[in-house]
């Protein structure tokens, strides 16, 4: 079958998963699909959506509706964005350039990972769709600030600073599959990074506290970033009201409720379960987004009903890319958008701002 063809019978986002598994190497599959430890949170991210029941409305009179929204001064056709995920060349030889074409085809915003296989400048030059840059705060702080400046100069619309991964999770599936990540300084966007900051503890000493955490990212880094960039700062990986408060205090313009797709600390709750508490604490001060387990348009509707302005999608985009390149990415995003529109009609919502707690069965 031709590389860009969508296989027969692939009609829903989750249909991509088994086909992607066949097409990817064992190592890449382990890296993309795996979560932390026993993958409990990874499972909960899906299961929690299934537990939320919807309420349909008969004969909705909602002609003239739509899914458009404005976020951080940018216009989006719909609220489904590509989440930042690393190493797209494992799925497609053109890497993130192929993903970008697919996102553009589906009119979806995209967040490029710090650990992309293509430079942020190359991606920005090719972009025809809203583009944000995901920033990992490196131990080399000078390099990190330069990376933020590079993203601003290249025309990115926001910086998404990931705050939930100060250490690597115990990703056992990935380890069992024999996946070996490239060295940090070998990443396309990290050439010239000083990695001598890593302190290796002697055997028998505490590993994390034997130097590693002395140089890990902290709240003061957010305040420094705030001072060096005019771009909106969105903190990704907030799971509780206290951290949301702290994020706003440090100057964040937006928050993404996320448990990193269940990849860092296992047995954290599902993102959709953490969302209401964060959304309530934040109120209307800054937009709240969420990711983790979105596989259906009804999941998008539920996230919006619980306080998210938009959602991000991680693994399904990688699976679409692995199966059918840019066409697969566009198809995955398009399916979610179609399903969202159907769910909106069925629950009587003509615009995103109409979506609220009334879409749930419990609210009667
Ligand atoms: C293979 C893979 C790589 C990822 N790389 C990054 C990354 O570089 N930066 C980041 O902030 N999040 C990263 N994430 C987390 C995603 O941005 C997102 O939070 C998660 O995938 C959402 O869950 P989902 O896969 O169920 O949609 C990665 C996730 C996966 C699956």
GROMACS .gro file of C-alpha atoms and ligand atoms in nm:
model
  395
    1UNK     CA    1   0.000   0.000   0.000
    2UNK     CA    2   0.121   0.350  -0.085
    3UNK     CA    3   0.281   0.532   0.207
    4UNK     CA    4   0.025   0.815   0.220
    5UNK     CA    5  -0.285   0.602   0.186
    6UNK     CA    6  -0.523   0.568   0.476
    7UNK     CA    7  -0.582   0.194   0.518
    8UNK     CA    8  -0.930   0.061   0.460
    9UNK     CA    9  -1.129   0.024   0.779
   10UNK     CA   10  -0.945   0.304   0.961
   11UNK     CA   11  -1.245   0.518   1.053
   12UNK     CA   12  -1.171   0.623   1.411
   13UNK     CA   13  -0.866   0.758   1.590
   14UNK     CA   14  -0.803   0.435   1.779
   15UNK     CA   15  -0.802   0.233   1.455
   16UNK     CA   16  -0.460   0.386   1.386
   17UNK     CA   17  -0.297   0.230   1.690
   18UNK     CA   18  -0.266  -0.137   1.579
   19UNK     CA   19  -0.156  -0.034   1.228
   20UNK     CA   20   0.107   0.201   1.371
   21UNK     CA   21   0.235  -0.079   1.592
   22UNK     CA   22   0.297  -0.293   1.281
   23UNK     CA   23   0.473  -0.012   1.096
   24UNK     CA   24   0.699   0.119   1.374
   25UNK     CA   25   1.014  -0.050   1.500
   26UNK     CA   26   0.979  -0.229   1.835
   27UNK     CA   27   1.189   0.045   2.001
   28UNK     CA   28   0.986   0.332   1.852
   29UNK     CA   29   0.658   0.165   1.946
   30UNK     CA   30   0.780   0.123   2.304
   31UNK     CA   31   0.885   0.490   2.316
   32UNK     CA   32   0.564   0.631   2.164
   33UNK     CA   33   0.306   0.411   2.331
   34UNK     CA   34   0.460   0.354   2.673
   35UNK     CA   35   0.378   0.526   3.000
   36UNK     CA   36   0.542   0.534   3.341
   37UNK     CA   37   0.580   0.220   3.552
   38UNK     CA   38   0.262   0.007   3.546
   39UNK     CA   39   0.086   0.251   3.310
   40UNK     CA   40  -0.203   0.298   3.552
   41UNK     CA   41  -0.236   0.671   3.479
   42UNK     CA   42  -0.207   0.600   3.106
   43UNK     CA   43  -0.514   0.373   3.135
   44UNK     CA   44  -0.703   0.610   3.366
   45UNK     CA   45  -0.660   0.894   3.114
   46UNK     CA   46  -0.892   0.697   2.883
   47UNK     CA   47  -1.116   0.528   3.136
   48UNK     CA   48  -1.209   0.852   3.312
   49UNK     CA   49  -1.356   0.991   2.988
   50UNK     CA   50  -1.568   0.679   2.940
   51UNK     CA   51  -1.717   0.718   3.288
   52UNK     CA   52  -1.859   1.064   3.207
   53UNK     CA   53  -2.209   1.027   3.066
   54UNK     CA   54  -2.361   1.279   2.827
   55UNK     CA   55  -2.712   1.414   2.796
   56UNK     CA   56  -2.854   1.466   2.447
   57UNK     CA   57  -3.116   1.726   2.352
   58UNK     CA   58  -3.393   1.660   2.103
   59UNK     CA   59  -3.437   1.871   1.790
   60UNK     CA   60  -3.169   2.129   1.867
   61UNK     CA   61  -3.222   2.459   1.683
   62UNK     CA   62  -2.863   2.557   1.634
   63UNK     CA   63  -2.810   2.660   1.273
   64UNK     CA   64  -2.514   2.890   1.211
   65UNK     CA   65  -2.286   2.749   1.479
   66UNK     CA   66  -1.914   2.677   1.459
   67UNK     CA   67  -1.600   2.569   1.640
   68UNK     CA   68  -1.382   2.878   1.599
   69UNK     CA   69  -1.202   3.031   1.894
   70UNK     CA   70  -0.945   3.293   1.978
   71UNK     CA   71  -0.661   3.205   2.214
   72UNK     CA   72  -0.367   3.423   2.316
   73UNK     CA   73  -0.449   3.666   2.034
   74UNK     CA   74  -0.454   3.395   1.765
   75UNK     CA   75  -0.749   3.257   1.567
   76UNK     CA   76  -0.811   2.882   1.562
   77UNK     CA   77  -1.063   2.700   1.341
   78UNK     CA   78  -1.128   2.444   1.616
   79UNK     CA   79  -1.000   2.367   1.968
   80UNK     CA   80  -0.788   2.058   1.887
   81UNK     CA   81  -0.411   2.113   1.881
   82UNK     CA   82  -0.114   1.885   1.820
   83UNK     CA   83   0.058   1.826   2.155
   84UNK     CA   84   0.436   1.858   2.171
   85UNK     CA   85   0.590   1.514   2.127
   86UNK     CA   86   0.956   1.437   2.058
   87UNK     CA   87   1.124   1.257   1.769
   88UNK     CA   88   0.880   1.239   1.481
   89UNK     CA   89   1.150   1.095   1.252
   90UNK     CA   90   1.086   0.761   1.417
   91UNK     CA   91   0.749   0.772   1.237
   92UNK     CA   92   0.825   0.962   0.916
   93UNK     CA   93   1.153   1.051   0.742
   94UNK     CA   94   1.045   1.418   0.718
   95UNK     CA   95   0.983   1.425   1.094
   96UNK     CA   96   0.795   1.726   1.231
   97UNK     CA   97   0.778   1.884   0.884
   98UNK     CA   98   0.538   1.604   0.784
   99UNK     CA   99   0.334   1.655   1.102
  100UNK     CA  100   0.314   2.026   1.031
  101UNK     CA  101   0.173   1.963   0.682
  102UNK     CA  102  -0.089   1.730   0.833
  103UNK     CA  103  -0.181   1.981   1.105
  104UNK     CA  104  -0.214   2.254   0.841
  105UNK     CA  105  -0.441   2.029   0.632
  106UNK     CA  106  -0.671   1.988   0.932
  107UNK     CA  107  -0.638   2.357   1.027
  108UNK     CA  108  -0.507   2.258   1.367
  109UNK     CA  109  -0.259   2.449   1.579
  110UNK     CA  110   0.066   2.269   1.655
  111UNK     CA  111   0.309   2.278   1.946
  112UNK     CA  112   0.665   2.188   1.846
  113UNK     CA  113   0.871   1.998   2.104
  114UNK     CA  114   1.215   2.115   2.219
  115UNK     CA  115   1.317   1.759   2.133
  116UNK     CA  116   1.191   1.772   1.773
  117UNK     CA  117   1.407   1.618   1.500
  118UNK     CA  118   1.383   1.935   1.287
  119UNK     CA  119   1.502   2.281   1.392
  120UNK     CA  120   1.242   2.525   1.519
  121UNK     CA  121   1.343   2.772   1.247
  122UNK     CA  122   1.280   2.522   0.965
  123UNK     CA  123   0.936   2.444   1.106
  124UNK     CA  124   0.844   2.811   1.151
  125UNK     CA  125   0.947   2.888   0.792
  126UNK     CA  126   0.709   2.619   0.662
  127UNK     CA  127   0.415   2.689   0.895
  128UNK     CA  128   0.072   2.788   0.765
  129UNK     CA  129  -0.104   2.716   1.092
  130UNK     CA  130  -0.079   2.860   1.446
  131UNK     CA  131   0.247   2.739   1.594
  132UNK     CA  132   0.371   2.737   1.954
  133UNK     CA  133   0.708   2.622   2.088
  134UNK     CA  134   0.737   2.382   2.382
  135UNK     CA  135   1.032   2.464   2.603
  136UNK     CA  136   1.212   2.235   2.842
  137UNK     CA  137   1.419   2.435   3.089
  138UNK     CA  138   1.769   2.295   3.043
  139UNK     CA  139   2.028   2.281   3.316
  140UNK     CA  140   2.219   2.528   3.098
  141UNK     CA  141   2.000   2.833   3.170
  142UNK     CA  142   2.176   3.063   2.924
  143UNK     CA  143   2.101   2.815   2.647
  144UNK     CA  144   1.736   2.793   2.760
  145UNK     CA  145   1.687   3.170   2.745
  146UNK     CA  146   1.848   3.174   2.398
  147UNK     CA  147   1.610   2.901   2.286
  148UNK     CA  148   1.315   3.113   2.403
  149UNK     CA  149   1.457   3.412   2.211
  150UNK     CA  150   1.506   3.194   1.900
  151UNK     CA  151   1.140   3.085   1.914
  152UNK     CA  152   1.023   3.444   1.948
  153UNK     CA  153   1.246   3.559   1.660
  154UNK     CA  154   1.121   3.273   1.439
  155UNK     CA  155   0.760   3.385   1.486
  156UNK     CA  156   0.613   3.131   1.728
  157UNK     CA  157   0.287   3.249   1.888
  158UNK     CA  158   0.347   3.121   2.242
  159UNK     CA  159   0.594   2.937   2.464
  160UNK     CA  160   0.465   2.621   2.627
  161UNK     CA  161   0.693   2.556   2.924
  162UNK     CA  162   0.674   2.198   3.044
  163UNK     CA  163   0.687   2.192   3.423
  164UNK     CA  164   0.596   1.833   3.504
  165UNK     CA  165   0.912   1.649   3.408
  166UNK     CA  166   1.201   1.760   3.634
  167UNK     CA  167   1.319   1.398   3.614
  168UNK     CA  168   1.257   1.116   3.367
  169UNK     CA  169   0.973   0.883   3.455
  170UNK     CA  170   1.040   0.512   3.501
  171UNK     CA  171   0.920   0.423   3.155
  172UNK     CA  172   0.952   0.047   3.176
  173UNK     CA  173   0.773  -0.036   2.849
  174UNK     CA  174   1.023   0.183   2.668
  175UNK     CA  175   1.315   0.026   2.855
  176UNK     CA  176   1.195  -0.327   2.784
  177UNK     CA  177   1.168  -0.242   2.414
  178UNK     CA  178   1.534  -0.133   2.419
  179UNK     CA  179   1.466   0.229   2.315
  180UNK     CA  180   1.776   0.450   2.353
  181UNK     CA  181   1.713   0.826   2.338
  182UNK     CA  182   1.973   1.036   2.157
  183UNK     CA  183   2.207   1.248   2.375
  184UNK     CA  184   2.052   1.584   2.460
  185UNK     CA  185   2.318   1.782   2.273
  186UNK     CA  186   2.249   1.574   1.961
  187UNK     CA  187   1.891   1.704   1.935
  188UNK     CA  188   1.824   1.934   1.636
  189UNK     CA  189   1.739   2.230   1.859
  190UNK     CA  190   2.000   2.172   2.128
  191UNK     CA  191   2.328   2.192   1.936
  192UNK     CA  192   2.581   2.365   2.159
  193UNK     CA  193   2.404   2.282   2.485
  194UNK     CA  194   2.641   2.232   2.780
  195UNK     CA  195   2.555   1.904   2.946
  196UNK     CA  196   2.838   1.912   3.198
  197UNK     CA  197   2.581   2.024   3.457
  198UNK     CA  198   2.474   1.666   3.506
  199UNK     CA  199   2.612   1.541   3.834
  200UNK     CA  200   2.642   1.167   3.867
  201UNK     CA  201   2.603   1.032   4.215
  202UNK     CA  202   2.828   0.758   4.349
  203UNK     CA  203   2.666   0.417   4.369
  204UNK     CA  204   2.471   0.396   4.693
  205UNK     CA  205   2.408   0.769   4.719
  206UNK     CA  206   2.072   0.931   4.652
  207UNK     CA  207   2.043   0.965   4.275
  208UNK     CA  208   1.807   1.258   4.245
  209UNK     CA  209   1.931   1.453   4.543
  210UNK     CA  210   2.300   1.387   4.477
  211UNK     CA  211   2.333   1.702   4.264
  212UNK     CA  212   2.062   1.653   4.003
  213UNK     CA  213   1.791   1.852   4.179
  214UNK     CA  214   2.035   2.133   4.264
  215UNK     CA  215   2.022   2.239   3.900
  216UNK     CA  216   1.665   2.137   3.810
  217UNK     CA  217   1.410   2.391   3.685
  218UNK     CA  218   1.234   2.599   3.950
  219UNK     CA  219   0.973   2.875   3.979
  220UNK     CA  220   1.235   3.150   3.958
  221UNK     CA  221   1.309   3.024   3.603
  222UNK     CA  222   0.951   3.102   3.502
  223UNK     CA  223   0.989   3.456   3.634
  224UNK     CA  224   1.316   3.494   3.440
  225UNK     CA  225   1.154   3.367   3.122
  226UNK     CA  226   0.869   3.609   3.178
  227UNK     CA  227   1.122   3.890   3.181
  228UNK     CA  228   1.302   3.788   2.858
  229UNK     CA  229   1.008   3.716   2.625
  230UNK     CA  230   0.696   3.900   2.515
  231UNK     CA  231   0.537   3.574   2.404
  232UNK     CA  232   0.246   3.432   2.605
  233UNK     CA  233   0.383   3.179   2.858
  234UNK     CA  234   0.173   2.867   2.898
  235UNK     CA  235   0.274   2.623   3.171
  236UNK     CA  236   0.214   2.260   3.076
  237UNK     CA  237   0.180   1.989   3.338
  238UNK     CA  238  -0.020   2.160   3.613
  239UNK     CA  239  -0.235   1.908   3.804
  240UNK     CA  240  -0.355   2.094   4.115
  241UNK     CA  241  -0.507   2.427   4.217
  242UNK     CA  242  -0.207   2.525   4.431
  243UNK     CA  243   0.032   2.498   4.136
  244UNK     CA  244  -0.212   2.683   3.910
  245UNK     CA  245  -0.212   2.969   4.162
  246UNK     CA  246   0.165   2.967   4.172
  247UNK     CA  247   0.184   2.964   3.792
  248UNK     CA  248  -0.035   3.273   3.764
  249UNK     CA  249   0.171   3.440   4.036
  250UNK     CA  250   0.488   3.370   3.833
  251UNK     CA  251   0.337   3.540   3.529
  252UNK     CA  252   0.184   3.252   3.331
  253UNK     CA  253  -0.067   3.354   3.063
  254UNK     CA  254  -0.217   3.006   3.034
  255UNK     CA  255  -0.216   2.661   3.190
  256UNK     CA  256  -0.227   2.312   3.045
  257UNK     CA  257  -0.364   2.047   3.278
  258UNK     CA  258  -0.160   1.740   3.189
  259UNK     CA  259   0.005   1.437   3.344
  260UNK     CA  260   0.235   1.412   3.040
  261UNK     CA  261   0.028   1.134   2.891
  262UNK     CA  262   0.094   0.917   3.198
  263UNK     CA  263   0.467   0.914   3.121
  264UNK     CA  264   0.626   1.063   3.434
  265UNK     CA  265   0.461   0.966   3.766
  266UNK     CA  266   0.233   0.666   3.766
  267UNK     CA  267  -0.095   0.670   3.964
  268UNK     CA  268  -0.147   1.043   3.919
  269UNK     CA  269  -0.519   1.086   3.844
  270UNK     CA  270  -0.646   1.119   3.490
  271UNK     CA  271  -0.601   1.470   3.349
  272UNK     CA  272  -0.976   1.503   3.294
  273UNK     CA  273  -1.024   1.439   3.668
  274UNK     CA  274  -0.771   1.705   3.762
  275UNK     CA  275  -0.920   1.960   3.523
  276UNK     CA  276  -1.228   2.080   3.720
  277UNK     CA  277  -1.029   2.170   4.033
  278UNK     CA  278  -0.771   2.365   3.834
  279UNK     CA  279  -1.035   2.537   3.619
  280UNK     CA  280  -1.230   2.639   3.929
  281UNK     CA  281  -0.923   2.787   4.098
  282UNK     CA  282  -0.814   2.974   3.784
  283UNK     CA  283  -1.161   3.107   3.697
  284UNK     CA  284  -1.148   3.350   3.408
  285UNK     CA  285  -0.798   3.483   3.487
  286UNK     CA  286  -0.614   3.283   3.216
  287UNK     CA  287  -0.719   3.012   2.966
  288UNK     CA  288  -0.689   2.653   3.083
  289UNK     CA  289  -0.617   2.378   2.828
  290UNK     CA  290  -0.582   2.005   2.883
  291UNK     CA  291  -0.433   1.690   2.731
  292UNK     CA  292  -0.420   1.319   2.807
  293UNK     CA  293  -0.640   1.044   2.664
  294UNK     CA  294  -0.831   1.246   2.402
  295UNK     CA  295  -0.936   0.987   2.141
  296UNK     CA  296  -1.293   1.094   2.054
  297UNK     CA  297  -1.479   1.414   1.975
  298UNK     CA  298  -1.694   1.345   2.281
  299UNK     CA  299  -1.373   1.360   2.490
  300UNK     CA  300  -1.307   1.709   2.352
  301UNK     CA  301  -1.663   1.815   2.438
  302UNK     CA  302  -1.626   1.680   2.793
  303UNK     CA  303  -1.297   1.863   2.845
  304UNK     CA  304  -1.451   2.190   2.726
  305UNK     CA  305  -1.755   2.133   2.949
  306UNK     CA  306  -1.523   2.092   3.249
  307UNK     CA  307  -1.344   2.420   3.189
  308UNK     CA  308  -1.086   2.372   2.911
  309UNK     CA  309  -1.067   2.625   2.626
  310UNK     CA  310  -0.889   2.376   2.400
  311UNK     CA  311  -0.726   2.032   2.406
  312UNK     CA  312  -0.404   1.878   2.278
  313UNK     CA  313  -0.354   1.535   2.127
  314UNK     CA  314  -0.028   1.339   2.160
  315UNK     CA  315  -0.003   0.972   2.063
  316UNK     CA  316  -0.283   0.959   1.801
  317UNK     CA  317  -0.096   1.217   1.592
  318UNK     CA  318   0.220   1.004   1.607
  319UNK     CA  319   0.024   0.695   1.505
  320UNK     CA  320  -0.140   0.881   1.214
  321UNK     CA  321   0.206   0.997   1.107
  322UNK     CA  322   0.349   0.646   1.123
  323UNK     CA  323   0.064   0.498   0.920
  324UNK     CA  324   0.006   0.757   0.647
  325UNK     CA  325   0.242   1.053   0.693
  326UNK     CA  326   0.081   1.401   0.672
  327UNK     CA  327  -0.246   1.248   0.545
  328UNK     CA  328  -0.268   1.031   0.856
  329UNK     CA  329  -0.208   1.330   1.085
  330UNK     CA  330  -0.472   1.536   0.903
  331UNK     CA  331  -0.717   1.245   0.914
  332UNK     CA  332  -0.675   1.192   1.290
  333UNK     CA  333  -0.736   1.560   1.361
  334UNK     CA  334  -1.022   1.580   1.113
  335UNK     CA  335  -1.196   1.279   1.272
  336UNK     CA  336  -1.178   1.443   1.614
  337UNK     CA  337  -1.317   1.766   1.477
  338UNK     CA  338  -1.607   1.590   1.298
  339UNK     CA  339  -1.691   1.394   1.610
  340UNK     CA  340  -1.678   1.711   1.821
  341UNK     CA  341  -1.925   1.881   1.588
  342UNK     CA  342  -2.161   1.581   1.606
  343UNK     CA  343  -2.137   1.584   1.986
  344UNK     CA  344  -2.207   1.959   1.992
  345UNK     CA  345  -2.518   1.917   1.779
  346UNK     CA  346  -2.643   1.626   1.988
  347UNK     CA  347  -2.598   1.815   2.315
  348UNK     CA  348  -2.752   2.134   2.176
  349UNK     CA  349  -2.438   2.351   2.162
  350UNK     CA  350  -2.389   2.572   1.858
  351UNK     CA  351  -2.066   2.737   1.974
  352UNK     CA  352  -1.778   2.629   2.197
  353UNK     CA  353  -1.885   2.886   2.455
  354UNK     CA  354  -2.224   2.708   2.484
  355UNK     CA  355  -2.054   2.391   2.608
  356UNK     CA  356  -2.095   2.367   2.985
  357UNK     CA  357  -2.197   2.130   3.265
  358UNK     CA  358  -2.545   2.096   3.113
  359UNK     CA  359  -2.400   1.848   2.860
  360UNK     CA  360  -2.353   1.592   3.141
  361UNK     CA  361  -2.618   1.347   3.253
  362UNK     CA  362  -2.557   1.420   3.625
  363UNK     CA  363  -2.657   1.781   3.583
  364UNK     CA  364  -3.030   1.708   3.546
  365LIG     C1  365   0.624   0.990   2.248
  365LIG     C2  366   0.589   1.109   2.330
  365LIG     C3  367   0.680   1.213   2.342
  365LIG     C4  368   0.647   1.326   2.416
  365LIG     N1  369   0.736   1.431   2.420
  365LIG     C5  370   0.702   1.543   2.487
  365LIG     C6  371   0.787   1.657   2.483
  365LIG     O1  372   0.891   1.657   2.418
  365LIG     N2  373   0.750   1.766   2.554
  365LIG     C7  374   0.633   1.771   2.626
  365LIG     O2  375   0.602   1.872   2.688
  365LIG     N3  376   0.549   1.665   2.629
  365LIG     C8  377   0.579   1.553   2.561
  365LIG     N4  378   0.493   1.447   2.560
  365LIG     C9  379   0.361   1.459   2.629
  365LIG    C10  380   0.255   1.516   2.534
  365LIG     O3  381   0.278   1.652   2.507
  365LIG    C11  382   0.114   1.507   2.594
  365LIG     O4  383   0.114   1.563   2.723
  365LIG    C12  384   0.059   1.364   2.600
  365LIG     O5  385   0.106   1.284   2.494
  365LIG    C13  386  -0.094   1.369   2.597
  365LIG     O6  387  -0.149   1.244   2.612
  365LIG     P1  388  -0.201   1.153   2.489
  365LIG     O7  389  -0.079   1.093   2.426
  365LIG     O8  390  -0.289   1.054   2.558
  365LIG     O9  391  -0.280   1.243   2.396
  365LIG    C14  392   0.523   1.333   2.485
  365LIG    C15  393   0.431   1.228   2.473
  365LIG    C16  394   0.462   1.118   2.397
  365LIG    C17  395   0.360   1.007   2.381
   0.00000   0.00000   0.00000
